[in-house]
Short mmCIF file of C-alpha atoms in Angstrom, two decimals:
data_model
loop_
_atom_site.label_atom_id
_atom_site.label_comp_id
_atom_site.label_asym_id
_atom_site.label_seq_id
_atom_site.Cartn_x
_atom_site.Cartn_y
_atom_site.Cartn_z
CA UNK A 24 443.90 269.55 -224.83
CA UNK A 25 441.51 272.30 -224.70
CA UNK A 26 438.49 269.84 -225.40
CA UNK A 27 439.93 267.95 -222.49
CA UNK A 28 439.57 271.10 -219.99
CA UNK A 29 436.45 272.18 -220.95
CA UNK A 30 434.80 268.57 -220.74
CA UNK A 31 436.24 267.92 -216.38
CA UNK A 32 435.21 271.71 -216.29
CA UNK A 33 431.82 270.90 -217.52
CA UNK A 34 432.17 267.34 -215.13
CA UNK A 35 432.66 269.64 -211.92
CA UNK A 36 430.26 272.29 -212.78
CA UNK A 37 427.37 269.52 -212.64
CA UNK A 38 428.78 267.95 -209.41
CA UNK A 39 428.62 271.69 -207.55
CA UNK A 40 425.31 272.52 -209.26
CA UNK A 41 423.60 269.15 -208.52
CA UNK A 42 421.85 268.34 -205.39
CA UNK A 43 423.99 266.12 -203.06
CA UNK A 44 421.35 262.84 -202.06
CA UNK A 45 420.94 262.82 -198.09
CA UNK A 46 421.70 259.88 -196.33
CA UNK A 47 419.07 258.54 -193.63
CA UNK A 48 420.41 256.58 -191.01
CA UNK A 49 418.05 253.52 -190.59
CA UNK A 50 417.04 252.12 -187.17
CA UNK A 51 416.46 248.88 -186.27
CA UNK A 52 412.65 247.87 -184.84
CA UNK A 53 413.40 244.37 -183.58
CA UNK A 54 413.07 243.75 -179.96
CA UNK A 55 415.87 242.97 -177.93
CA UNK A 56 416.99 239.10 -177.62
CA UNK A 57 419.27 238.64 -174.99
CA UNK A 58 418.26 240.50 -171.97
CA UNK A 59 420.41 241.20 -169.39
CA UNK A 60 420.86 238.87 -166.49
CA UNK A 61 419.99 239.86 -162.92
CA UNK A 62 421.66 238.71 -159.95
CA UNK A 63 419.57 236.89 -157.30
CA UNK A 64 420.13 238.29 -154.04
CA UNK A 65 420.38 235.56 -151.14
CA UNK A 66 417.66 235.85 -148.87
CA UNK A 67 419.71 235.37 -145.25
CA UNK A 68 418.15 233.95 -142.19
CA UNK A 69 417.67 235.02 -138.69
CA UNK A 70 420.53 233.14 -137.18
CA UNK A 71 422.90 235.15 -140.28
CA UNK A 72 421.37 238.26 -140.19
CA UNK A 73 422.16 238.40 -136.50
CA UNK A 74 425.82 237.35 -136.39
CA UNK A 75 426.44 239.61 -139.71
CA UNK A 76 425.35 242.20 -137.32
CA UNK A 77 427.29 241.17 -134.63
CA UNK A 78 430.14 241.58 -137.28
CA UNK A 79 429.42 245.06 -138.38
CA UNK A 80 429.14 245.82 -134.90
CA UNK A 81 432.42 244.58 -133.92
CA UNK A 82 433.80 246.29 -136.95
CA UNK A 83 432.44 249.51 -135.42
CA UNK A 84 434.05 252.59 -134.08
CA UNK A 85 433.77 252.12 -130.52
CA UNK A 86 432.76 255.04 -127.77
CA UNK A 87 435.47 256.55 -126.22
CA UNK A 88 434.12 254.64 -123.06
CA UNK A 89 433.36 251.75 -124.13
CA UNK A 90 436.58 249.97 -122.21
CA UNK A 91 435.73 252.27 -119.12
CA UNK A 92 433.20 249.68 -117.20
CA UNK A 93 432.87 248.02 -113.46
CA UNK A 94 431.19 245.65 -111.77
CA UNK A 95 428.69 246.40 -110.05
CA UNK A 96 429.94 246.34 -106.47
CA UNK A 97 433.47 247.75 -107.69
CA UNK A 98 430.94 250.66 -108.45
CA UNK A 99 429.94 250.93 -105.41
CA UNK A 100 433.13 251.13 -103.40
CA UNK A 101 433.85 253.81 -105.97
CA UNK A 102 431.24 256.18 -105.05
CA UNK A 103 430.91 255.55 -101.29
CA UNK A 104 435.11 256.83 -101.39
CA UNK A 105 434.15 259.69 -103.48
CA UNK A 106 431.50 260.79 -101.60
CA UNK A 107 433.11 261.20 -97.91
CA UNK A 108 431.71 264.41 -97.44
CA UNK A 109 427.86 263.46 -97.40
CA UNK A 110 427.04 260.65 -95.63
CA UNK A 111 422.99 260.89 -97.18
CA UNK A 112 423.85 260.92 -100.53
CA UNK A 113 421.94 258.97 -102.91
CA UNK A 114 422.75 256.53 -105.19
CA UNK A 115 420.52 257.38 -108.67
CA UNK A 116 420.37 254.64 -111.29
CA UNK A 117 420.23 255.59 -115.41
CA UNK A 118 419.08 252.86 -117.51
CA UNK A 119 419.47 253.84 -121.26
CA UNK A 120 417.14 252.69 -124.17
CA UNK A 121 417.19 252.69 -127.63
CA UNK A 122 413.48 253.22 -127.76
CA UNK A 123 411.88 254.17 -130.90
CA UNK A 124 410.19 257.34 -132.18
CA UNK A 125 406.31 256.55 -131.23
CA UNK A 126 407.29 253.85 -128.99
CA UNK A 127 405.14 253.66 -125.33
CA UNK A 128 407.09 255.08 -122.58
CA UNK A 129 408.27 252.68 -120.30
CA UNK A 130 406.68 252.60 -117.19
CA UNK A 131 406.40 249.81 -113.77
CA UNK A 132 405.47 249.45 -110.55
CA UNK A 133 408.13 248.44 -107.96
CA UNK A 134 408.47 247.27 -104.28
CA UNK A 135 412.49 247.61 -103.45
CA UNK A 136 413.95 245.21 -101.31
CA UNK A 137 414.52 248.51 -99.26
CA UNK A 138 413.33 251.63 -99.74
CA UNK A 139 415.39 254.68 -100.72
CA UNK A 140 412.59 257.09 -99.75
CA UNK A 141 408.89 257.30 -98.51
CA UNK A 142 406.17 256.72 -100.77
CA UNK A 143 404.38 259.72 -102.39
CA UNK A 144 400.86 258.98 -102.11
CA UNK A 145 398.77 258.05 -105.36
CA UNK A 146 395.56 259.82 -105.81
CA UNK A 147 393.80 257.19 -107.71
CA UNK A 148 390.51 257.75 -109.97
CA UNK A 149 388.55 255.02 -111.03
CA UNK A 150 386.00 254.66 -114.00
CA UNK A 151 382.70 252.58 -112.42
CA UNK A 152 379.18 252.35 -111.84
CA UNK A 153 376.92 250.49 -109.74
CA UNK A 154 378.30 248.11 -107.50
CA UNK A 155 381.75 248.21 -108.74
CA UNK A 156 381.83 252.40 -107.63
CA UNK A 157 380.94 251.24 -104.19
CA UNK A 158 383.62 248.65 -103.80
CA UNK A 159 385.98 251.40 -105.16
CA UNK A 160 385.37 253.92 -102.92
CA UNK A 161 385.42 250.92 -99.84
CA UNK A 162 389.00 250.30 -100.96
CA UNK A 163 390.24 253.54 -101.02
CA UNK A 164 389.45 255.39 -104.10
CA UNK A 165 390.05 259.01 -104.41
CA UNK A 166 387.74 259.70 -107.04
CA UNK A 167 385.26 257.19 -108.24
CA UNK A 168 382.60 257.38 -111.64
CA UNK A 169 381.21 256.91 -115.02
CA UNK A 170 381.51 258.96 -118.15
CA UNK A 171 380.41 262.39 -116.17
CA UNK A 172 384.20 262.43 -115.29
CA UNK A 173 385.72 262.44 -118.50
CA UNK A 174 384.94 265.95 -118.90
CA UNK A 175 386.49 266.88 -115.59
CA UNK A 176 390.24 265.08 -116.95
CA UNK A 177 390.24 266.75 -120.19
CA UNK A 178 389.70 270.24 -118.37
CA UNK A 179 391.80 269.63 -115.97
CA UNK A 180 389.42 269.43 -112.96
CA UNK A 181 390.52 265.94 -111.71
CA UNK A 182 393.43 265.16 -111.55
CA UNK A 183 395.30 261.87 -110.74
CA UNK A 184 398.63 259.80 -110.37
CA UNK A 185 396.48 256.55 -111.47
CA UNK A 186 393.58 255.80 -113.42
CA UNK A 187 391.42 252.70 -113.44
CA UNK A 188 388.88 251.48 -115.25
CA UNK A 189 386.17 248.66 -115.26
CA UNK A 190 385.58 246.37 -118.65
CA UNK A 191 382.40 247.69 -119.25
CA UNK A 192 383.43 251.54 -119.67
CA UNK A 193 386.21 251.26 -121.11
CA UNK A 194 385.06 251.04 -124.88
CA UNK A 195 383.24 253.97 -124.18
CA UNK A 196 386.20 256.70 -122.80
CA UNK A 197 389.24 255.77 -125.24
CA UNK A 198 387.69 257.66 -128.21
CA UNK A 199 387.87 260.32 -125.87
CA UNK A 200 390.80 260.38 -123.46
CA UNK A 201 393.31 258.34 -125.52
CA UNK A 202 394.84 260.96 -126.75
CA UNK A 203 394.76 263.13 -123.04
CA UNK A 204 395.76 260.43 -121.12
CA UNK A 205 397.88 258.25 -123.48
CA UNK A 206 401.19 260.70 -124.30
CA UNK A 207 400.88 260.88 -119.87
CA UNK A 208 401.20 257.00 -119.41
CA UNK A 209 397.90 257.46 -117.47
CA UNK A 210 395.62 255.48 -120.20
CA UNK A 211 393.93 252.74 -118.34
CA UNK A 212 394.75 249.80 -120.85
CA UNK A 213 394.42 245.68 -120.00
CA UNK A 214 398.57 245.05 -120.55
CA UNK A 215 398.98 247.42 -117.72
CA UNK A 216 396.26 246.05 -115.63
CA UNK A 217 394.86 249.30 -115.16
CA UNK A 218 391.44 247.69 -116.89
CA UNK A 219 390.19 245.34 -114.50
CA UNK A 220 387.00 244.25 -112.36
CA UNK A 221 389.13 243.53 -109.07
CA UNK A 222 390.09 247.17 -107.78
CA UNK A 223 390.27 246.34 -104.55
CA UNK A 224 393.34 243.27 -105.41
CA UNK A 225 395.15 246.41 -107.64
CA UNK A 226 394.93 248.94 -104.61
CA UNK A 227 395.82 246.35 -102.43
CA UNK A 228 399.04 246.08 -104.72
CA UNK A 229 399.73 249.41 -105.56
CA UNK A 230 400.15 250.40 -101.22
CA UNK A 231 403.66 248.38 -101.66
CA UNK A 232 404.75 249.27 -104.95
CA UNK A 233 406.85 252.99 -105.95
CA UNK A 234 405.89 253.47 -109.61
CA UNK A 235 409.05 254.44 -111.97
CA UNK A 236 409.03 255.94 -115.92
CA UNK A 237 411.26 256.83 -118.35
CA UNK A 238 411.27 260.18 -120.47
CA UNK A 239 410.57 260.64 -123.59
CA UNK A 240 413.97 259.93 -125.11
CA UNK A 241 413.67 256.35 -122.98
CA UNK A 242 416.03 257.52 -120.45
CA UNK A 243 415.03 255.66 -117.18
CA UNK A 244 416.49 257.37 -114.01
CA UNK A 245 415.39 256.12 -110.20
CA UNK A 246 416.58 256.73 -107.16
CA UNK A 247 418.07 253.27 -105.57
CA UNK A 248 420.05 253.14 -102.20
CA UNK A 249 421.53 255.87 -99.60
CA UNK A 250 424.70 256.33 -99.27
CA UNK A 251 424.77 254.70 -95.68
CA UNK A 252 422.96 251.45 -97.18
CA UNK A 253 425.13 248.22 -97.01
CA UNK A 254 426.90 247.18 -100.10
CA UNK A 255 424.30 244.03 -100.18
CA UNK A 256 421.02 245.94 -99.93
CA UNK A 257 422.55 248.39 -102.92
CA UNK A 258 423.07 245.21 -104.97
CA UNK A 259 419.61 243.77 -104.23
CA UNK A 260 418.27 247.15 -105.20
CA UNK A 261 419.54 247.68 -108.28
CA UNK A 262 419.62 243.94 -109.73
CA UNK A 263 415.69 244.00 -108.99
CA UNK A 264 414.98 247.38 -110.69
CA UNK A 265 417.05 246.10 -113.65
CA UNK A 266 414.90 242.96 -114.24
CA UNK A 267 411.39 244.68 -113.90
CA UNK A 268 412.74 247.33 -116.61
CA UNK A 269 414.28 244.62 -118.53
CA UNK A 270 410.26 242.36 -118.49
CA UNK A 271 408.96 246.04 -119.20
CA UNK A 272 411.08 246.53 -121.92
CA UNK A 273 411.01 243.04 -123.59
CA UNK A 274 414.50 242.14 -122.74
CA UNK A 275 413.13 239.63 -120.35
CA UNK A 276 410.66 237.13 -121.28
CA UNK A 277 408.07 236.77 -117.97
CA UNK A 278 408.24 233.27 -116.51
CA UNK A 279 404.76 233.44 -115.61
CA UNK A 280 403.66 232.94 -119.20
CA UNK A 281 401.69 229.87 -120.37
CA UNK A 282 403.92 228.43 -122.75
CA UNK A 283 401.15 227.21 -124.53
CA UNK A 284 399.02 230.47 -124.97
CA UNK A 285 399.62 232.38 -127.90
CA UNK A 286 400.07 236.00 -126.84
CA UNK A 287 401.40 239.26 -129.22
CA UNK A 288 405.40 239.23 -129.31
CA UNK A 289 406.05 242.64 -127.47
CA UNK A 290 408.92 244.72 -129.10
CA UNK A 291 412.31 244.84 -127.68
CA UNK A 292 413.27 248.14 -126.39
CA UNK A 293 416.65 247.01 -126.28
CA UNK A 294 418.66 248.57 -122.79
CA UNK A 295 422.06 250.33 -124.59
CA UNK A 296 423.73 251.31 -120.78
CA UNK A 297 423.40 250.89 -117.14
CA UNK A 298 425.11 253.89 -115.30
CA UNK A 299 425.21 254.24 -111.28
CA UNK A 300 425.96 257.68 -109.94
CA UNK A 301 425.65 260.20 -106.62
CA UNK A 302 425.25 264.00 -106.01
CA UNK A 303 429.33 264.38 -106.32
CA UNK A 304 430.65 261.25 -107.90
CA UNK A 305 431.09 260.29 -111.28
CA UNK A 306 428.52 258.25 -113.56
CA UNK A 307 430.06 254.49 -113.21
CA UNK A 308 429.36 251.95 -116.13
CA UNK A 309 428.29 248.76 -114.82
CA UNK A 310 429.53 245.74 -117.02
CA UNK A 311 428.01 242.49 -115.00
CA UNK A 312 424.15 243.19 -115.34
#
């Protein structure tokens, strides 16, 4: 018995005393077989990218407004009873744009089918040399010359409500007055047809025209009818101004386009709300333009 204790005593002694062996936990090297499987992701077209937008947008919390809309001459009875007390009020007409941060300012020309007020006069200044300065100042120009007149813009010395420019100087001031003249709308550029050879055809023009412009958040606001105008000369008014802003803006493609010249698609400064207001009366919706 006593051999017996002494030899597991003897056993255990060597099991505390001896070094237990470590384990190492071995890690596999070999690549990776079966890889995970992506999902494609459908590539939609035009037509279903626009009616899945027309989805979320009916999906969407509406404005508090949004029901709160009139036709356009309903609008107009509206205001003329509001505004009893002043028989020269004006009608004022906000067209609202969803116009993007570094996106031009929109900005037209107009000739009303009646006039709301008289004309301010343009004082026009007009980039030219030789013959083309002479027929300038013949039709009317205010200020007429080459490149000694740039200085005089960027300092302030002339200054103007619209500025031409012939083809052959134009290269030479944009380095130097696109960024005085572009954030003002007063660039001379070839879209606008403020770059042309024919000034006295664009003065001509310009004596019938008012000129309009948004601000810079692309709010568009213009006087458009007195108060003692007749419902039809209102609706005349306003349904012209709305299509020029609407060809400025892209929301109206220009019938007088060759349909077989390639021009640059313009982008759509899409219109988000047509309002019609007076001095006293409330800012009217309009649902039928």
């Amino acid at each position: 018995m006593s051999s017996t204790l002494g030899l597991l005593c003897r056993q255990c002694c060597r099991s505390i005393l001896s070094p237990r062996p470590v384990l190492l936990r071995e890690f596999s090297t070999t690549p990776i077989v079966a890889l995970r499987r992506t999902k494609k992701i459908p590539v939609l077209s035009k037509k279903a990218l626009a009616a899945k937008a027309r989805k979320r947008a009916a999906k969407a919390r509406k404005h508090i407004y949004e029901n709160e809309k009139m036709p356009l001459e309903s609008a107009i009875d509206v205001i003329r009873a509001v505004e009893v007390a002043k028989s020269n009020a004006t009608y004022e007409l906000v067209i609202k744009t969803a116009m993007s941060r570094g996106a031009i300012i929109p900005k037209g020309r107009i000739a009303l089918h009646r006039e709301t007020k008289p004309r301010a006069e343009d004082r026009i200044l007009i980039f030219a040399e030789g013959r083309q300065a002479d027929e300038a100042k013949s039709a009317g120009a205010h200020i007429v010359g080459g490149l000694e007149l740039v200085d005089g813009i960027i300092s302030g010395k002339h200054h103007a409500t619209t500025i031409l420019c012939s083809t052959a100087l134009i290269r030479a001031i944009t380095p130097k007055l696109g960024r005085v003249l572009g954030p003002r709308g007063l660039m001379p550029s070839e879209r606008r047809g403020t770059v042309t050879d024919d000034f006295s055809g664009y003065l001509r023009r310009l004596s019938g025209t008012a000129e309009w412009k948004g601000d810079k958040n692309g709010v568009i606001r213009m006087p458009i009818g007195k108060l003692h105008f007749s419902t039809e000369d209102v609706t005349k008014n306003i349904r012209q101004f709305v299509t020029a802003v609407k060809r400025v803006t892209g929301n109206q493609k220009d019938t007088e386009e060759g349909k077989g010249k390639s021009k640059s698609v313009k982008p759509v400064n899409a219109i988000t709300r047509i309002m019609l207001s007076s001095t006293q009366a409330p800012s009217i919706r309009i649902s039928d333009i």
